[in-house]
Tab-separated table of C-alpha atoms in Angstrom:
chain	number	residue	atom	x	y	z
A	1	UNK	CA	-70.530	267.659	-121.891
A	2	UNK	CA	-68.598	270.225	-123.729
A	3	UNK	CA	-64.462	268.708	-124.988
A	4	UNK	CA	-61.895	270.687	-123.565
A	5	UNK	CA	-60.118	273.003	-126.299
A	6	UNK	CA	-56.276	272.660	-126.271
A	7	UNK	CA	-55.152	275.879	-124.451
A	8	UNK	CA	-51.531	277.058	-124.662
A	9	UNK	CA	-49.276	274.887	-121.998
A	10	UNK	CA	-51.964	273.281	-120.217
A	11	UNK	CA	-53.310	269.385	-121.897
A	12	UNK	CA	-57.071	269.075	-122.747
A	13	UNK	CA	-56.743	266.147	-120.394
A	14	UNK	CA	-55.211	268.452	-117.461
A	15	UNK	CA	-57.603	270.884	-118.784
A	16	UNK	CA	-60.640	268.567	-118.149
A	17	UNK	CA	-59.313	267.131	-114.978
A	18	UNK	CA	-58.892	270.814	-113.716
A	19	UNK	CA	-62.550	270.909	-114.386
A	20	UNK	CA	-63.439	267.712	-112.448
A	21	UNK	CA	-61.311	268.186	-109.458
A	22	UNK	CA	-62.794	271.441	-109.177
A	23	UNK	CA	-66.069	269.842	-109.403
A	24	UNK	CA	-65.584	267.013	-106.825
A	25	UNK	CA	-64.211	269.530	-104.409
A	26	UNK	CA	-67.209	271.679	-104.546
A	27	UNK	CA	-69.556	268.700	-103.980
A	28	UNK	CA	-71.019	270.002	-107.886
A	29	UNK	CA	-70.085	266.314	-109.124
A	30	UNK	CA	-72.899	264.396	-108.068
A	31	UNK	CA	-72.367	260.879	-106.173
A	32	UNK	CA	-68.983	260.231	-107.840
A	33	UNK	CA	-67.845	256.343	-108.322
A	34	UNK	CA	-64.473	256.703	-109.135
A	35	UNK	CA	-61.885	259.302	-110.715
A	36	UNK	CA	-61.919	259.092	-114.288
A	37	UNK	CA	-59.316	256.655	-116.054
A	38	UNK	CA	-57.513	259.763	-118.224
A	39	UNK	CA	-57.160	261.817	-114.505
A	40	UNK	CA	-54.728	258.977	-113.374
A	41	UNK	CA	-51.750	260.536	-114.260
A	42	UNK	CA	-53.181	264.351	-113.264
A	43	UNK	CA	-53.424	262.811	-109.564
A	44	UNK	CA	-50.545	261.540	-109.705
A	45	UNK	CA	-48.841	264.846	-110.480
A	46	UNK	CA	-51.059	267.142	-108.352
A	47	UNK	CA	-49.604	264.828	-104.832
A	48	UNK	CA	-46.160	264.099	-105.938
A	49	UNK	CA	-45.468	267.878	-106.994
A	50	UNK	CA	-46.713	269.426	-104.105
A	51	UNK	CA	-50.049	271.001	-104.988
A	52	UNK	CA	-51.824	268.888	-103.112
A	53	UNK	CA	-49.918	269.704	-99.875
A	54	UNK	CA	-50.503	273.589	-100.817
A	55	UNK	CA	-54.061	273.203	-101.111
A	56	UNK	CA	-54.294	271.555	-97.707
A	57	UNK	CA	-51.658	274.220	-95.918
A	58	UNK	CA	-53.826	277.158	-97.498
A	59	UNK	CA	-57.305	275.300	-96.220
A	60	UNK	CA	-55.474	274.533	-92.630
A	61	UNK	CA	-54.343	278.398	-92.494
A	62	UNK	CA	-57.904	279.836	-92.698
A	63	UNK	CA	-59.269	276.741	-90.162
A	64	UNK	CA	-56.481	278.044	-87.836
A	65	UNK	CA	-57.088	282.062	-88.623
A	66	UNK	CA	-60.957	281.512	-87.891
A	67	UNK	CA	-60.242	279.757	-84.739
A	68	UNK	CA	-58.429	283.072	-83.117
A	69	UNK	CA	-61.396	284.651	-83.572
A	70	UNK	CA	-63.498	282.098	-81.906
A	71	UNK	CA	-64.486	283.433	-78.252
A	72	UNK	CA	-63.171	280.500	-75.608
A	73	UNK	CA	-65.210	279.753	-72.938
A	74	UNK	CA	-62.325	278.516	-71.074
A	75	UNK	CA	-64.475	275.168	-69.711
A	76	UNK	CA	-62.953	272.696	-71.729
A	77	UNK	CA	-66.365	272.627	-73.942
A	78	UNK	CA	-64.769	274.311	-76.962
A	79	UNK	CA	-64.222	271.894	-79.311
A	80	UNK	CA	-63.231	271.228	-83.152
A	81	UNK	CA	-63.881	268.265	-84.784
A	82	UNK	CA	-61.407	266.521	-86.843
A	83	UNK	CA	-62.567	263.350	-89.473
A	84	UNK	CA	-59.709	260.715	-89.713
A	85	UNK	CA	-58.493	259.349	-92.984
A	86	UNK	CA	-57.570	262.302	-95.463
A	87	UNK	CA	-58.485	264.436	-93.044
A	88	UNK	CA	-55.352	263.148	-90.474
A	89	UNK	CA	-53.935	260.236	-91.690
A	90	UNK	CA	-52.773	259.965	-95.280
A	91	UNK	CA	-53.804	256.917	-97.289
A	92	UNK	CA	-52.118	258.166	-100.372
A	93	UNK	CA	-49.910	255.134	-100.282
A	94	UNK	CA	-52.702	252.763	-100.566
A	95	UNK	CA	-54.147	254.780	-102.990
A	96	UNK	CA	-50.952	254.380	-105.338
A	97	UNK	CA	-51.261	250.673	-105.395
A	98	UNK	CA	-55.250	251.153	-106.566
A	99	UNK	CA	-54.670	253.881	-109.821
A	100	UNK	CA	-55.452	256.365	-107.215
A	101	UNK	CA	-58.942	255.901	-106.817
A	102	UNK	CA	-59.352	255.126	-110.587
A	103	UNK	CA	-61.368	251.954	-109.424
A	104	UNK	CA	-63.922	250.662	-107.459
A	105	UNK	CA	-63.518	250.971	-103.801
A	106	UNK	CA	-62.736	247.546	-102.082
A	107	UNK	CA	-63.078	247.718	-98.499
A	108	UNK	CA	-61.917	244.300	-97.423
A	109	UNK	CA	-58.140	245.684	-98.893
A	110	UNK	CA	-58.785	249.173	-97.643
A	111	UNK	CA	-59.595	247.500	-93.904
A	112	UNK	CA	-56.210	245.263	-94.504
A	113	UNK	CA	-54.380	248.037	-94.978
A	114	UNK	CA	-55.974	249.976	-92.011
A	115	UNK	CA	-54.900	247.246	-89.603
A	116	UNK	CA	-51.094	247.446	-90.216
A	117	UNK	CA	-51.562	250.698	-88.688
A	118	UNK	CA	-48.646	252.798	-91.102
A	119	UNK	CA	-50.501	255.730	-92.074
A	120	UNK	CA	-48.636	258.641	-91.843
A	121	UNK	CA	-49.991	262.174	-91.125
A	122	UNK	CA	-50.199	265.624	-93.161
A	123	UNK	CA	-47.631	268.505	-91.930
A	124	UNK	CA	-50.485	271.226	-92.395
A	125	UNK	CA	-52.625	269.039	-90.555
A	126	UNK	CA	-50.084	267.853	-87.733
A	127	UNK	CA	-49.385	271.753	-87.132
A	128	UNK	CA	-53.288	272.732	-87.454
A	129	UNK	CA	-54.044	270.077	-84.725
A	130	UNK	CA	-51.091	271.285	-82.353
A	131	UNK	CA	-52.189	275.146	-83.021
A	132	UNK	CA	-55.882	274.686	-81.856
A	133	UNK	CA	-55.170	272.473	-78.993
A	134	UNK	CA	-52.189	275.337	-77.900
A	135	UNK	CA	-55.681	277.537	-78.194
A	136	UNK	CA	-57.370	275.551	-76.030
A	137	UNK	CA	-59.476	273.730	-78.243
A	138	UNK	CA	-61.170	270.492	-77.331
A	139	UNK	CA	-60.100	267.800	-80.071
A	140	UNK	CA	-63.162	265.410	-80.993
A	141	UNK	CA	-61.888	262.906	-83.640
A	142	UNK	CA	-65.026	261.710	-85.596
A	143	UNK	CA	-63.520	258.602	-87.958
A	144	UNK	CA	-66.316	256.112	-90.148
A	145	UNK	CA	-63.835	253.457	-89.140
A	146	UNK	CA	-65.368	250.828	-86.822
A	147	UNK	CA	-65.252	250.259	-83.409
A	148	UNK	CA	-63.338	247.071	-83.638
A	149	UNK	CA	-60.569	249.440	-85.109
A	150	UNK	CA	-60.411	250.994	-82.403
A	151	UNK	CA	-57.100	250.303	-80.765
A	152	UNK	CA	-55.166	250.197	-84.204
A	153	UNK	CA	-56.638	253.450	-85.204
A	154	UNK	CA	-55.282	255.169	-81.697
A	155	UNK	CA	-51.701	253.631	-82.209
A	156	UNK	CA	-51.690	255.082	-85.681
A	157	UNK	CA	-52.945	258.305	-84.692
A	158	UNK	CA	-49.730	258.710	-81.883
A	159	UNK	CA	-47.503	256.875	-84.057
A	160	UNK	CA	-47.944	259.866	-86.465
A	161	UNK	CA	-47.695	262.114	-83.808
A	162	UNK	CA	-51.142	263.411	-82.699
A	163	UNK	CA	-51.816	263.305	-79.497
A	164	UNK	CA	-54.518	264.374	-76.673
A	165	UNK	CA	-57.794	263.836	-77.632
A	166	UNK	CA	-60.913	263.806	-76.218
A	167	UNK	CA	-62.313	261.911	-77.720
A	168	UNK	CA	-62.411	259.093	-80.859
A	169	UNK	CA	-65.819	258.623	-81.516
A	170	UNK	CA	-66.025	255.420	-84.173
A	171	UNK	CA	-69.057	253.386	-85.474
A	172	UNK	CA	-70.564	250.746	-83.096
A	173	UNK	CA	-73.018	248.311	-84.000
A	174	UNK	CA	-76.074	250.475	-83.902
A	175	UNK	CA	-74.254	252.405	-86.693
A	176	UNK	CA	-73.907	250.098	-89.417
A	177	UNK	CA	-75.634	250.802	-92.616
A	178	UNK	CA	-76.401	254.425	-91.870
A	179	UNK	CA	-75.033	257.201	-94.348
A	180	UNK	CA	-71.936	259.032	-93.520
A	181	UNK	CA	-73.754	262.419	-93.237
A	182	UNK	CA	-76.280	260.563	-90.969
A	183	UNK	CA	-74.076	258.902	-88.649
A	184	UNK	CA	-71.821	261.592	-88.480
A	185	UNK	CA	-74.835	264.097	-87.267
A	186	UNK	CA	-75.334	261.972	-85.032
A	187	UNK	CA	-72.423	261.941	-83.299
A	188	UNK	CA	-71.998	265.506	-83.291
A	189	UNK	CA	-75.184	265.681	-81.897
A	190	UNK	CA	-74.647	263.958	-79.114
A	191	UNK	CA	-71.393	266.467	-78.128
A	192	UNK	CA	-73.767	269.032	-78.219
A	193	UNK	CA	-75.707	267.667	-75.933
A	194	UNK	CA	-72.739	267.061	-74.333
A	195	UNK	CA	-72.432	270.556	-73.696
A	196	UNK	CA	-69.678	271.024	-76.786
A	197	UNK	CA	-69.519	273.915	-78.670
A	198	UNK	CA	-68.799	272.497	-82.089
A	199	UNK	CA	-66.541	275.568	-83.598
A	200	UNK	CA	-64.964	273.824	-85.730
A	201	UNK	CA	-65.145	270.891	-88.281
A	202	UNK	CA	-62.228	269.617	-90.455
A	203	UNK	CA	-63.290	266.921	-92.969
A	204	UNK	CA	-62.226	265.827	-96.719
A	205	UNK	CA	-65.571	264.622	-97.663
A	206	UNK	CA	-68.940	266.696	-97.872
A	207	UNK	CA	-70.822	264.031	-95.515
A	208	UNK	CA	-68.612	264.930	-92.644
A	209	UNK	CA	-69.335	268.938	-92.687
A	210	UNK	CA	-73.355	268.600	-93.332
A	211	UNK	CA	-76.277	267.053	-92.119
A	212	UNK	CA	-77.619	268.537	-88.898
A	213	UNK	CA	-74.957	269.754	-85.531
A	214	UNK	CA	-73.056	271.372	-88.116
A	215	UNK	CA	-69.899	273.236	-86.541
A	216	UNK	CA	-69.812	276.822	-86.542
A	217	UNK	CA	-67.346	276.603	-89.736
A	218	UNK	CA	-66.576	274.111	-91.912
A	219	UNK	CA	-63.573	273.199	-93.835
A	220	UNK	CA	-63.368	271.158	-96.691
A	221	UNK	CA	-59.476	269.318	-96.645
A	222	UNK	CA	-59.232	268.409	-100.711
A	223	UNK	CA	-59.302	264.944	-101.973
A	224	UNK	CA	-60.364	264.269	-105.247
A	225	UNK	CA	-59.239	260.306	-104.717
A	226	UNK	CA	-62.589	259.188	-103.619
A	227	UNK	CA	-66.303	260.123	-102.399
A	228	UNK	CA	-68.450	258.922	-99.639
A	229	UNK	CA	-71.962	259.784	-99.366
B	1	UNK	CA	-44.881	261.760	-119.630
B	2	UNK	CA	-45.724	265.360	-119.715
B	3	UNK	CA	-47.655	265.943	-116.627
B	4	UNK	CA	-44.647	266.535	-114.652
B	5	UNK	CA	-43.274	269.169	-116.975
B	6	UNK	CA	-46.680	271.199	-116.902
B	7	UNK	CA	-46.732	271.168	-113.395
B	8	UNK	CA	-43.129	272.426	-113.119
B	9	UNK	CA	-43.963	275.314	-115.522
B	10	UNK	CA	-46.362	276.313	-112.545
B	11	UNK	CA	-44.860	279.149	-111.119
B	12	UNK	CA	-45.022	279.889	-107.294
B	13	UNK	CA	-47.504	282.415	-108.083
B	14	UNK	CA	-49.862	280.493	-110.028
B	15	UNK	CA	-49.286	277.734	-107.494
B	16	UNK	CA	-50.714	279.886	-104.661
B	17	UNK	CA	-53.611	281.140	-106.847
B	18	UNK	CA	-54.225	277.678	-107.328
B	19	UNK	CA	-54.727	276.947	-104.198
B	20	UNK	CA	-56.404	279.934	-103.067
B	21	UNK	CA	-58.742	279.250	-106.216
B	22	UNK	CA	-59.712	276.185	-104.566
B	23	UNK	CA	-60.232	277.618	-101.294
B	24	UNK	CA	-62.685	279.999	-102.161
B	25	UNK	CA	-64.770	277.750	-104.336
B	26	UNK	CA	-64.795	275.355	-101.685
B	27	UNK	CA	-65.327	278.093	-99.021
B	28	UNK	CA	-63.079	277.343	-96.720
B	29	UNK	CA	-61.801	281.333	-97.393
B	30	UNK	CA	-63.452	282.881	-94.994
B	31	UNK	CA	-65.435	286.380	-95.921
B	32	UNK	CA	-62.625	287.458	-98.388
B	33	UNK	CA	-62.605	291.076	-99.336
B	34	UNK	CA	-60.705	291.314	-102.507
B	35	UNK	CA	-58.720	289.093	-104.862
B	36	UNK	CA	-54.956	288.926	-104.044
B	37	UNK	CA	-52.900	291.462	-106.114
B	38	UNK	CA	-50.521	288.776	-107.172
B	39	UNK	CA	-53.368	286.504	-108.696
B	40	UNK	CA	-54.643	289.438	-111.076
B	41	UNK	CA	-53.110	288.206	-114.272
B	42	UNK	CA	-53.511	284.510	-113.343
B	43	UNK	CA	-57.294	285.254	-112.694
B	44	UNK	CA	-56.800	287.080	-116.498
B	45	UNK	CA	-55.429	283.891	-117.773
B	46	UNK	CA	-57.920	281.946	-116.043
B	47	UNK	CA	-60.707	283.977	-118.023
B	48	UNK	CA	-58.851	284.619	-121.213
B	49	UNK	CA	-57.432	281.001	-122.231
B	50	UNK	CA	-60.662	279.066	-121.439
B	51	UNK	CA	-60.445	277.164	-118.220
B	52	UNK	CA	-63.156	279.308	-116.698
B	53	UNK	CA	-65.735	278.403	-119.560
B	54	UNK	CA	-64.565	274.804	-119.302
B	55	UNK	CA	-65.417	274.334	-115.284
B	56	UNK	CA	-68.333	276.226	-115.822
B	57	UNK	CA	-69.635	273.830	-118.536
B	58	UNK	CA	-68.986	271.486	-116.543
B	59	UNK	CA	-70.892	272.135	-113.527
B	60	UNK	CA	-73.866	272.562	-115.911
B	61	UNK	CA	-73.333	269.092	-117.179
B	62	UNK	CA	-73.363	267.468	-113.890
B	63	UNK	CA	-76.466	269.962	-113.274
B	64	UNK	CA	-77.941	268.481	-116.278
B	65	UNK	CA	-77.389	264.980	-115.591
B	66	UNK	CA	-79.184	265.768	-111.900
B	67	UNK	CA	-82.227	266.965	-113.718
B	68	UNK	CA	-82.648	264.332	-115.761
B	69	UNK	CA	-83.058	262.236	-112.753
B	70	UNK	CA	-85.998	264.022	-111.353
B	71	UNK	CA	-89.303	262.936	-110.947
B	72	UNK	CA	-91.786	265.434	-112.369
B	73	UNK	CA	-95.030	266.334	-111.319
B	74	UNK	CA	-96.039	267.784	-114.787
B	75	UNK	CA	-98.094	270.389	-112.455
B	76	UNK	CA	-95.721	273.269	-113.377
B	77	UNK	CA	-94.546	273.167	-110.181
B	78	UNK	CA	-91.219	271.416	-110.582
B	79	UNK	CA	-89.134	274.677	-110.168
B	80	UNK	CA	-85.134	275.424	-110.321
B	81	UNK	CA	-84.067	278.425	-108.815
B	82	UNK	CA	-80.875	280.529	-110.801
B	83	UNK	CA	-78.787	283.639	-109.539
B	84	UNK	CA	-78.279	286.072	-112.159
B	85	UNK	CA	-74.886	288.217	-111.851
B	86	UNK	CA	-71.974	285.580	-112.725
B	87	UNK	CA	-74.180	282.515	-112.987
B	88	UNK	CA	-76.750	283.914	-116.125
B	89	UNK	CA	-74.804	287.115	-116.565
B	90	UNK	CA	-70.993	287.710	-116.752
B	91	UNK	CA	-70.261	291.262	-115.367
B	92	UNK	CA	-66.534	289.905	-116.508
B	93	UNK	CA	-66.142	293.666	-118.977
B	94	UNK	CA	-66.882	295.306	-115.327
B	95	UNK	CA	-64.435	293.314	-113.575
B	96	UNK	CA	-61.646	293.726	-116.516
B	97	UNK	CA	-61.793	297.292	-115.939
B	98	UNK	CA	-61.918	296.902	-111.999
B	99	UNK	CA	-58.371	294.811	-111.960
B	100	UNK	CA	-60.357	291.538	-111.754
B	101	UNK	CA	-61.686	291.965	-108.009
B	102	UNK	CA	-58.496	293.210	-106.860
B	103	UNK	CA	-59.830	296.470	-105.689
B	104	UNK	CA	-62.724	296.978	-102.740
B	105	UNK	CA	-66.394	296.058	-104.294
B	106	UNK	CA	-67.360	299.711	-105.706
B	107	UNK	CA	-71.596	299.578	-105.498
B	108	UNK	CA	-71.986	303.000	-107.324
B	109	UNK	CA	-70.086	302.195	-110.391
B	110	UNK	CA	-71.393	298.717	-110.260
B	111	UNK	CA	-74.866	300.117	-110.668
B	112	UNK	CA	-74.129	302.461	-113.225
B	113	UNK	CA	-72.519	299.357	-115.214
B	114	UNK	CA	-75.716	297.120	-114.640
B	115	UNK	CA	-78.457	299.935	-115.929
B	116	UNK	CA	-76.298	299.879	-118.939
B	117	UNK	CA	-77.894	296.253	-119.546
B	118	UNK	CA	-75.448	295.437	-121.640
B	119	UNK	CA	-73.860	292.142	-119.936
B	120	UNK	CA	-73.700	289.176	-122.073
B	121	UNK	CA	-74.854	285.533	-120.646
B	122	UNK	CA	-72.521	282.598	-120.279
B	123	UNK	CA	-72.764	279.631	-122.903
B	124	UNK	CA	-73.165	277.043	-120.592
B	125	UNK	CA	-75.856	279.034	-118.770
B	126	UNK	CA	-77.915	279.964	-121.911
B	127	UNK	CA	-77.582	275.629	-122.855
B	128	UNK	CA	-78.400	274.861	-119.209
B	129	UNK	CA	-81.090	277.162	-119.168
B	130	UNK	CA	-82.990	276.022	-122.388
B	131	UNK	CA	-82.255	272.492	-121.414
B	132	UNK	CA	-84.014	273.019	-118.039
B	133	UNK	CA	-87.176	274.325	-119.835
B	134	UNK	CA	-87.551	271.535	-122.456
B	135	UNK	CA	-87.532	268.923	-119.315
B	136	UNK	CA	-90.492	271.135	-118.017
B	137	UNK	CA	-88.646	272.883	-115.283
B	138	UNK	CA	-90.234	276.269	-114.157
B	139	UNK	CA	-87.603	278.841	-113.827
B	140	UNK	CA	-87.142	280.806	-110.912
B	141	UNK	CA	-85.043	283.738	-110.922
B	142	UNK	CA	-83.647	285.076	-107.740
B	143	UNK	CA	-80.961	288.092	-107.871
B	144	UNK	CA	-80.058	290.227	-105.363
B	145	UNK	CA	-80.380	293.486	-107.493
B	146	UNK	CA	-82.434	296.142	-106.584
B	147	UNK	CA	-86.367	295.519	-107.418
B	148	UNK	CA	-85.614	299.429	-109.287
B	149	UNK	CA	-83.536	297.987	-111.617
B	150	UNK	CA	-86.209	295.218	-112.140
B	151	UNK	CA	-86.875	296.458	-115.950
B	152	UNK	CA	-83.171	296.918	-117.137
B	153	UNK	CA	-82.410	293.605	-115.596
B	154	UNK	CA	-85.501	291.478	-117.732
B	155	UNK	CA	-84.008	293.788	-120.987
B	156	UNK	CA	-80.554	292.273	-120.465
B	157	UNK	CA	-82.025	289.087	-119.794
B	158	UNK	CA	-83.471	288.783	-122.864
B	159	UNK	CA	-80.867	290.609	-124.763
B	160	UNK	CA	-78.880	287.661	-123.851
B	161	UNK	CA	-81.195	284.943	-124.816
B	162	UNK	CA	-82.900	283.758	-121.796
B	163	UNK	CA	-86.671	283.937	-121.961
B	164	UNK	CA	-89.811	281.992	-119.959
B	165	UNK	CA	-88.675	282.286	-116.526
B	166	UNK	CA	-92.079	282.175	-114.452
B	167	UNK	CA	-90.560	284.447	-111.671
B	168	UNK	CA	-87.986	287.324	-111.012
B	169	UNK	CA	-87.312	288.386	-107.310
B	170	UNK	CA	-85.935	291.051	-106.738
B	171	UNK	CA	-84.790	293.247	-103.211
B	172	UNK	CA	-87.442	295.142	-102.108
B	173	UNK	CA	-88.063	297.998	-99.683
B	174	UNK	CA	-88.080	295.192	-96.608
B	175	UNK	CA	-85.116	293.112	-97.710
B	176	UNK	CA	-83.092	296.096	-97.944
B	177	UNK	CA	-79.789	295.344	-95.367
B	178	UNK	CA	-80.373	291.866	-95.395
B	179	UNK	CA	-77.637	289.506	-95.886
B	180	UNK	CA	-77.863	287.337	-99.157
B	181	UNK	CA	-77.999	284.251	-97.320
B	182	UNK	CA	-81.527	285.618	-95.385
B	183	UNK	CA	-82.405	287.480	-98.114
B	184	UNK	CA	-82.266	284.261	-100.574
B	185	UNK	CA	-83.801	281.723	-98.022
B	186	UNK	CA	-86.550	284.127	-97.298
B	187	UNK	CA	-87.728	284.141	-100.828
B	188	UNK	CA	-86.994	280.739	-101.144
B	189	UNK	CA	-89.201	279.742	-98.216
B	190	UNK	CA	-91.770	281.651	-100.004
B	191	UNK	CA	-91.371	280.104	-103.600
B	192	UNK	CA	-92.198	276.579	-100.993
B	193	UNK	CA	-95.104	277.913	-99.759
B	194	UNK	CA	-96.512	278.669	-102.887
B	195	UNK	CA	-95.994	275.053	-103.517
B	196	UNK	CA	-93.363	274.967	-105.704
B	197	UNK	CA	-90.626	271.739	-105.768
B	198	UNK	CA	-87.121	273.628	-105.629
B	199	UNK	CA	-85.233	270.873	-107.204
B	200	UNK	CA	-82.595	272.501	-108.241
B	201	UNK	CA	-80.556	275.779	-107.122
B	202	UNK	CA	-77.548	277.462	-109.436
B	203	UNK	CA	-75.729	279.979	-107.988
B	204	UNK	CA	-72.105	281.414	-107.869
B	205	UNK	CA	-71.716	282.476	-104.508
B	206	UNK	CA	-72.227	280.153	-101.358
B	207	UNK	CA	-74.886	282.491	-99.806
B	208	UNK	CA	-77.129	281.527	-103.462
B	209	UNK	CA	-76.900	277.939	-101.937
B	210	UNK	CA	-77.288	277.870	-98.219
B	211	UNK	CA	-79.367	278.892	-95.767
B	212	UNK	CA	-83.108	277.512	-95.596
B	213	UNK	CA	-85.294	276.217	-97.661
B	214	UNK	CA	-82.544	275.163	-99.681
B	215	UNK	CA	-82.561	273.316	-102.841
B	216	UNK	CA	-82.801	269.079	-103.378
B	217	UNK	CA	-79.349	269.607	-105.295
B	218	UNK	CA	-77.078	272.940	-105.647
B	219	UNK	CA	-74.702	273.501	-107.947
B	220	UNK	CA	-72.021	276.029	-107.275
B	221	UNK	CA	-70.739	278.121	-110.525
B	222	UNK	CA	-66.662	279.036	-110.501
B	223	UNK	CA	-67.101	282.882	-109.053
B	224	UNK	CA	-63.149	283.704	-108.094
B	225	UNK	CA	-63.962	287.442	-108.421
B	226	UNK	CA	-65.750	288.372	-105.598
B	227	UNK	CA	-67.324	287.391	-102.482
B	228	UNK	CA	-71.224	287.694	-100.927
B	229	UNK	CA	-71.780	287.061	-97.628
């Protein structure tokens, strides 16, 4: 790998992590384990100063142009798909206390702090959810959490103001161990068979937009803290 | 620290472009038409002070590391398909004098500028090329120029220091008014029935990349200048 050059106001270290963000959102960074130690500080900067929140408002305002073009059937079967965490629910918070995403992931934590149920939501994806159910939009929310989160997961989701879903599809027994892409076109799979039109998809990670009963359009929320295949 | 201060130099301007950097790398822009007028001189700066080169080179890294990773059948059919314009060529002279995409895509001068044959290849591409070819990669070159400008295209080519490709596919009389993503898949879907392993695919637009017959792995090169469909 080439060394960033020192350019004008811009660090070789924000320089690089420019680089790698842009990498990680374009799915060109190949199964990533965790952001690299020197990026730290770039996260840190790109959430607290607001780029992060642009990035998401700008990806939420094509989702919602897009969807007043889509052609409603008007029989409740047009729906758009919505992931959960980073996609509706903010984890940065846990995410702070773990050098955002600078080290391995540790799901018995992560599921200890998804029980206390705090997690706040986005304000470009708050406003995106109200604007496509105002369109009529069937809202399928399409979480990896497990089933046995089920009923924290739904109090969360109200708590931080989203409300009338469809439905909250989470994985049962017969998912465990399958890959996110797998499970998750599964799932959508089944809603098409369903009779859902899958317009849209909303998702922060790569293995919630592909696989197979893709939506008509996909859109990729950034989040450079972590990768799931 | 100095993070903060960097990103507080950001002006609103560059903060957007940002943003709407991201969103067409990622794709989520849907079927742009031209770059915004106010992101002209940060897509100058973008080009001018290195950043460009540096995301690039990455990509090609994380292309590189993928490739090392394959299993090859030492049959010379272990193939990885490139694009040409912006991901072995830089038209970036054209697009100087064509206020960097900021104006409607202009075909006829385009073409005049490409018989020229006079466009220079990336650094990254020309290391990521050779590279490719010592791990016994055949080279598969898919553009959608005009099979006319077939000979002027294999000059520049070589002009700027790519050599060995096995194949270059070209449009020809039937894939005239085809979309790129058809277009591409098509010949793709014929490079797999001739038995070739499409390992890898490297292309900067999203319609290099998806479709059918797509690629084990595809990397998407930084292309904020234009759109494909």
């Amino acid at each position: 790998m080439k060394l960033p050059v020192i350019v004008e106001s811009l660090s070789s270290v924000d320089s690089y992590c420019d680089s790698w963000r842009l990498a990680v959102e374009t799915n060109n960074a190949v199964k990533w384990k965790v952001v690299p130690s020197k990026c730290v500080s770039y996260l840190e900067t790109y959430y607290s100063k607001g780029q992060f929140d642009k990035d998401y408002s700008l990806v939420a305002s094509y989702a919602l142009a897009f969807a007043k073009t889509v052609k409603m059937g008007g029989d409740g079967k047009d729906a758009w798909v919505f992931d959960v965490d980073e996609t509706l629910l903010s984890n940065l918070e846990y995410y702070k206390t773990h050098i955002y995403g600078a080290e391995p992931f540790n799901s018995k934590e992560f599921s200890e702090w998804v029980v206390q149920g705090t997690t706040p939501g986005y304000d470009a994806s708050l406003k995106l959810y109200e604007d496509l159910k105002k369109l009529g939009f069937t809202i399928i929310l399409l979480t990896g959490r497990d089933e046995a989160q089920r009923s924290v997961t739904e109090k969360n989701l109200k708590d931080a103001g989203y409300s009338g879903w469809d439905q909250l599809l989470l994985r049962g027994q017969e998912d465990q161990g399958k890959a996110a892409t797998e499970y998750k076109s599964e799932q959508r799979s089944r809603m098409v068979k369903k009779g859902f039109k899958l317009h849209g998809n909303t998702g922060d990670q790569w293995s919630d937009l592909q696989g197979f009963a893709v939506a008509d359009r996909s859109f990729k929320v950034p989040n450079p803290l972590y990768y799931i295949a």
